[in-house]
C-alpha cells in the first residue's frame, strides 16, 4: 500500500474504480477464499470518501505503524487460536 501511495495510484480515478470493483470479494460466495480477511478492511479504508488514509499511506512512519498493528493483531489472534505455548 505504501508503494501504491508513493507512486500516486490513489489519486488515479481509474485505479480507484478498480478497487471498487474488488469489493465483490466481500460477497459470501467469494469471501470464503480470502486467506487474510483484514485485507477487506483495508479495502474499505482505501475507498472511503475521506482520503486521509490514502494520503497517510505515503508517510513512512504511518506505514510502519500499520505494519506493527497488523503484526500485533496476528500475534494476538494466534495466541487465542493456538494457545500461548509451553510457558503459559
Short mmCIF file of N, CA and C in Angstrom, two decimals:
data_model
loop_
_atom_site.label_atom_id
_atom_site.label_comp_id
_atom_site.label_asym_id
_atom_site.label_seq_id
_atom_site.Cartn_x
_atom_site.Cartn_y
_atom_site.Cartn_z
N UNK A 1 0.82 -1.20 0.00
CA UNK A 1 0.00 0.00 0.00
C UNK A 1 0.86 1.25 0.00
N UNK A 2 1.96 1.19 0.74
CA UNK A 2 2.88 2.34 0.78
C UNK A 2 3.42 2.64 -0.62
N UNK A 3 3.80 1.60 -1.32
CA UNK A 3 4.32 1.78 -2.69
C UNK A 3 3.26 2.40 -3.60
N UNK A 4 2.04 1.88 -3.52
CA UNK A 4 0.97 2.43 -4.35
C UNK A 4 0.72 3.90 -4.02
N UNK A 5 0.78 4.24 -2.74
CA UNK A 5 0.56 5.63 -2.33
C UNK A 5 1.67 6.55 -2.83
N UNK A 6 2.90 6.09 -2.72
CA UNK A 6 4.02 6.96 -3.13
C UNK A 6 4.11 7.09 -4.65
N UNK A 7 3.53 6.15 -5.38
CA UNK A 7 3.55 6.22 -6.85
C UNK A 7 2.33 6.94 -7.42
N UNK A 8 1.43 7.42 -6.54
CA UNK A 8 0.30 8.21 -7.00
C UNK A 8 -0.92 7.43 -7.46
N UNK A 9 -0.94 6.14 -7.23
CA UNK A 9 -2.07 5.33 -7.68
C UNK A 9 -3.38 5.74 -7.02
N UNK A 10 -3.33 6.18 -5.77
CA UNK A 10 -4.56 6.51 -5.06
C UNK A 10 -5.16 7.86 -5.48
N UNK A 11 -4.48 8.57 -6.37
CA UNK A 11 -5.05 9.78 -6.95
C UNK A 11 -5.62 9.51 -8.34
N UNK A 12 -5.43 8.30 -8.82
CA UNK A 12 -5.89 7.91 -10.16
C UNK A 12 -7.31 7.33 -10.06
N UNK A 13 -8.27 8.00 -10.68
CA UNK A 13 -9.66 7.57 -10.62
C UNK A 13 -9.87 6.18 -11.22
N UNK A 14 -9.12 5.85 -12.24
CA UNK A 14 -9.23 4.52 -12.85
C UNK A 14 -8.81 3.44 -11.87
N UNK A 15 -7.74 3.69 -11.14
CA UNK A 15 -7.29 2.72 -10.14
C UNK A 15 -8.30 2.60 -9.01
N UNK A 16 -8.88 3.71 -8.58
CA UNK A 16 -9.90 3.67 -7.53
C UNK A 16 -11.14 2.91 -8.01
N UNK A 17 -11.47 3.04 -9.29
CA UNK A 17 -12.58 2.25 -9.84
C UNK A 17 -12.25 0.75 -9.78
N UNK A 18 -11.00 0.41 -10.06
CA UNK A 18 -10.59 -0.99 -9.95
C UNK A 18 -10.74 -1.48 -8.51
N UNK A 19 -10.35 -0.66 -7.54
CA UNK A 19 -10.51 -1.05 -6.14
C UNK A 19 -11.98 -1.22 -5.79
N UNK A 20 -12.84 -0.38 -6.32
CA UNK A 20 -14.29 -0.54 -6.09
C UNK A 20 -14.78 -1.87 -6.66
N UNK A 21 -14.27 -2.22 -7.81
CA UNK A 21 -14.62 -3.50 -8.43
C UNK A 21 -14.25 -4.67 -7.51
N UNK A 22 -13.12 -4.55 -6.83
CA UNK A 22 -12.64 -5.64 -5.97
C UNK A 22 -13.53 -5.89 -4.76
N UNK A 23 -14.49 -5.04 -4.51
CA UNK A 23 -15.39 -5.24 -3.37
C UNK A 23 -16.25 -6.49 -3.52
N UNK A 24 -16.32 -7.06 -4.71
CA UNK A 24 -17.10 -8.28 -4.88
C UNK A 24 -16.55 -9.41 -3.99
N UNK A 25 -15.28 -9.30 -3.58
CA UNK A 25 -14.70 -10.31 -2.71
C UNK A 25 -15.40 -10.37 -1.35
N UNK A 26 -16.17 -9.38 -1.00
CA UNK A 26 -16.87 -9.37 0.27
C UNK A 26 -18.14 -10.21 0.24
N UNK A 27 -18.55 -10.62 -0.93
CA UNK A 27 -19.76 -11.45 -1.06
C UNK A 27 -19.47 -12.86 -0.54
N UNK A 28 -20.46 -13.48 0.11
CA UNK A 28 -20.24 -14.78 0.76
C UNK A 28 -19.65 -15.87 -0.15
N UNK A 29 -20.03 -15.86 -1.41
CA UNK A 29 -19.51 -16.91 -2.29
C UNK A 29 -18.03 -16.74 -2.62
N UNK A 30 -17.47 -15.56 -2.36
CA UNK A 30 -16.05 -15.32 -2.62
C UNK A 30 -15.23 -15.17 -1.35
N UNK A 31 -15.81 -14.60 -0.32
CA UNK A 31 -15.05 -14.30 0.90
C UNK A 31 -14.46 -15.55 1.53
N UNK A 32 -15.07 -16.68 1.31
CA UNK A 32 -14.55 -17.93 1.89
C UNK A 32 -13.17 -18.29 1.33
N UNK A 33 -12.77 -17.68 0.23
CA UNK A 33 -11.46 -17.95 -0.36
C UNK A 33 -10.37 -16.97 0.12
N UNK A 34 -10.75 -16.00 0.91
CA UNK A 34 -9.80 -15.00 1.40
C UNK A 34 -8.98 -15.57 2.55
N UNK A 35 -7.68 -15.58 2.41
CA UNK A 35 -6.79 -16.08 3.46
C UNK A 35 -6.57 -15.04 4.55
N UNK A 36 -6.45 -13.80 4.17
CA UNK A 36 -6.20 -12.71 5.12
C UNK A 36 -7.37 -11.73 5.07
N UNK A 37 -8.42 -11.99 5.86
CA UNK A 37 -9.63 -11.17 5.77
C UNK A 37 -9.45 -9.70 6.13
N UNK A 38 -8.36 -9.37 6.82
CA UNK A 38 -8.14 -7.96 7.15
C UNK A 38 -7.92 -7.13 5.89
N UNK A 39 -7.57 -7.78 4.77
CA UNK A 39 -7.37 -7.03 3.53
C UNK A 39 -8.67 -6.36 3.10
N UNK A 40 -9.80 -6.96 3.43
CA UNK A 40 -11.09 -6.34 3.08
C UNK A 40 -11.33 -5.08 3.91
N UNK A 41 -10.83 -5.07 5.13
CA UNK A 41 -10.93 -3.87 5.95
C UNK A 41 -10.08 -2.75 5.33
N UNK A 42 -8.89 -3.09 4.89
CA UNK A 42 -8.04 -2.09 4.25
C UNK A 42 -8.68 -1.60 2.95
N UNK A 43 -9.32 -2.49 2.22
CA UNK A 43 -10.01 -2.09 1.00
C UNK A 43 -11.09 -1.06 1.33
N UNK A 44 -11.86 -1.30 2.39
CA UNK A 44 -12.87 -0.32 2.81
C UNK A 44 -12.25 1.02 3.17
N UNK A 45 -11.13 0.98 3.88
CA UNK A 45 -10.45 2.23 4.25
C UNK A 45 -9.97 2.99 3.01
N UNK A 46 -9.48 2.26 2.03
CA UNK A 46 -8.99 2.91 0.80
C UNK A 46 -10.12 3.57 0.02
N UNK A 47 -11.33 3.06 0.17
CA UNK A 47 -12.45 3.55 -0.63
C UNK A 47 -13.35 4.53 0.10
N UNK A 48 -12.98 4.95 1.29
CA UNK A 48 -13.80 5.93 1.99
C UNK A 48 -13.70 7.28 1.27
N UNK A 49 -14.74 8.07 1.43
CA UNK A 49 -14.77 9.40 0.80
C UNK A 49 -13.65 10.29 1.35
N UNK A 50 -13.36 10.12 2.63
CA UNK A 50 -12.27 10.88 3.25
C UNK A 50 -10.95 10.24 2.83
N UNK A 51 -10.11 10.97 2.12
CA UNK A 51 -8.88 10.39 1.57
C UNK A 51 -7.69 10.48 2.52
N UNK A 52 -7.93 10.75 3.79
CA UNK A 52 -6.84 10.87 4.76
C UNK A 52 -6.02 9.59 4.83
N UNK A 53 -6.69 8.44 4.89
CA UNK A 53 -5.96 7.17 4.96
C UNK A 53 -5.07 6.98 3.74
N UNK A 54 -5.58 7.25 2.56
CA UNK A 54 -4.78 7.09 1.34
C UNK A 54 -3.57 8.03 1.36
N UNK A 55 -3.75 9.25 1.84
CA UNK A 55 -2.63 10.20 1.90
C UNK A 55 -1.60 9.78 2.94
N UNK A 56 -2.06 9.32 4.10
CA UNK A 56 -1.14 8.92 5.16
C UNK A 56 -0.28 7.72 4.78
N UNK A 57 -0.79 6.87 3.90
CA UNK A 57 -0.02 5.70 3.49
C UNK A 57 1.30 6.06 2.83
N UNK A 58 1.41 7.25 2.30
CA UNK A 58 2.66 7.68 1.66
C UNK A 58 3.72 8.04 2.70
N UNK A 59 3.31 8.23 3.94
CA UNK A 59 4.25 8.57 5.01
C UNK A 59 4.87 7.31 5.60
N UNK A 60 6.19 7.27 5.59
CA UNK A 60 6.89 6.08 6.06
C UNK A 60 6.56 5.73 7.52
N UNK A 61 6.52 6.69 8.44
CA UNK A 61 6.17 6.34 9.83
C UNK A 61 4.77 5.73 9.95
N UNK A 62 3.82 6.22 9.17
CA UNK A 62 2.47 5.65 9.20
C UNK A 62 2.46 4.23 8.65
N UNK A 63 3.24 4.00 7.60
CA UNK A 63 3.36 2.65 7.05
C UNK A 63 3.89 1.69 8.11
N UNK A 64 4.90 2.13 8.85
CA UNK A 64 5.45 1.29 9.92
C UNK A 64 4.44 1.05 11.03
N UNK A 65 3.67 2.08 11.37
CA UNK A 65 2.64 1.94 12.39
C UNK A 65 1.62 0.88 11.97
N UNK A 66 1.16 0.93 10.74
CA UNK A 66 0.20 -0.06 10.25
C UNK A 66 0.79 -1.47 10.27
N UNK A 67 2.03 -1.58 9.88
CA UNK A 67 2.70 -2.88 9.88
C UNK A 67 2.76 -3.45 11.30
N UNK A 68 3.12 -2.62 12.26
CA UNK A 68 3.19 -3.06 13.65
C UNK A 68 1.82 -3.49 14.16
N UNK A 69 0.80 -2.70 13.87
CA UNK A 69 -0.54 -3.02 14.34
C UNK A 69 -1.05 -4.32 13.71
N UNK A 70 -0.73 -4.51 12.46
CA UNK A 70 -1.12 -5.75 11.79
C UNK A 70 -0.42 -6.94 12.43
N UNK A 71 0.86 -6.80 12.72
CA UNK A 71 1.60 -7.87 13.36
C UNK A 71 1.01 -8.19 14.73
N UNK A 72 0.73 -7.16 15.53
CA UNK A 72 0.17 -7.39 16.86
C UNK A 72 -1.19 -8.06 16.77
N UNK A 73 -1.97 -7.72 15.78
CA UNK A 73 -3.27 -8.35 15.59
C UNK A 73 -3.09 -9.84 15.29
N UNK A 74 -2.17 -10.17 14.39
CA UNK A 74 -1.91 -11.58 14.07
C UNK A 74 -1.38 -12.32 15.30
N UNK A 75 -0.49 -11.67 16.04
CA UNK A 75 0.08 -12.30 17.22
C UNK A 75 -1.02 -12.60 18.25
N UNK A 76 -1.90 -11.66 18.48
CA UNK A 76 -2.99 -11.85 19.42
C UNK A 76 -3.92 -12.97 18.94
N UNK A 77 -4.26 -12.94 17.67
CA UNK A 77 -5.16 -13.96 17.10
C UNK A 77 -4.53 -15.34 17.21
N UNK A 78 -3.23 -15.43 16.97
CA UNK A 78 -2.53 -16.70 17.05
C UNK A 78 -2.58 -17.25 18.47
N UNK A 79 -2.39 -16.40 19.46
CA UNK A 79 -2.45 -16.84 20.86
C UNK A 79 -3.85 -17.33 21.23
N UNK A 80 -4.86 -16.66 20.73
CA UNK A 80 -6.24 -17.05 21.02
C UNK A 80 -6.55 -18.40 20.37
N UNK A 81 -6.12 -18.57 19.13
CA UNK A 81 -6.45 -19.79 18.39
C UNK A 81 -5.61 -20.99 18.80
N UNK A 82 -4.31 -20.75 19.06
CA UNK A 82 -3.40 -21.86 19.23
C UNK A 82 -2.78 -21.95 20.62
N UNK A 83 -3.11 -21.02 21.49
CA UNK A 83 -2.53 -21.03 22.83
C UNK A 83 -1.22 -20.29 22.90
N UNK A 84 -0.78 -20.04 24.11
CA UNK A 84 0.41 -19.22 24.33
C UNK A 84 1.71 -19.97 24.36
N UNK A 85 1.69 -21.27 24.27
CA UNK A 85 2.93 -22.03 24.30
C UNK A 85 3.11 -22.74 25.63
N UNK A 86 4.27 -23.33 25.82
CA UNK A 86 4.56 -24.16 26.97
C UNK A 86 4.63 -23.36 28.27
N UNK A 87 5.18 -22.16 28.24
CA UNK A 87 5.43 -21.38 29.44
C UNK A 87 4.17 -20.74 30.04
N UNK A 88 3.07 -20.77 29.35
CA UNK A 88 1.88 -20.10 29.88
C UNK A 88 0.98 -21.04 30.57
#
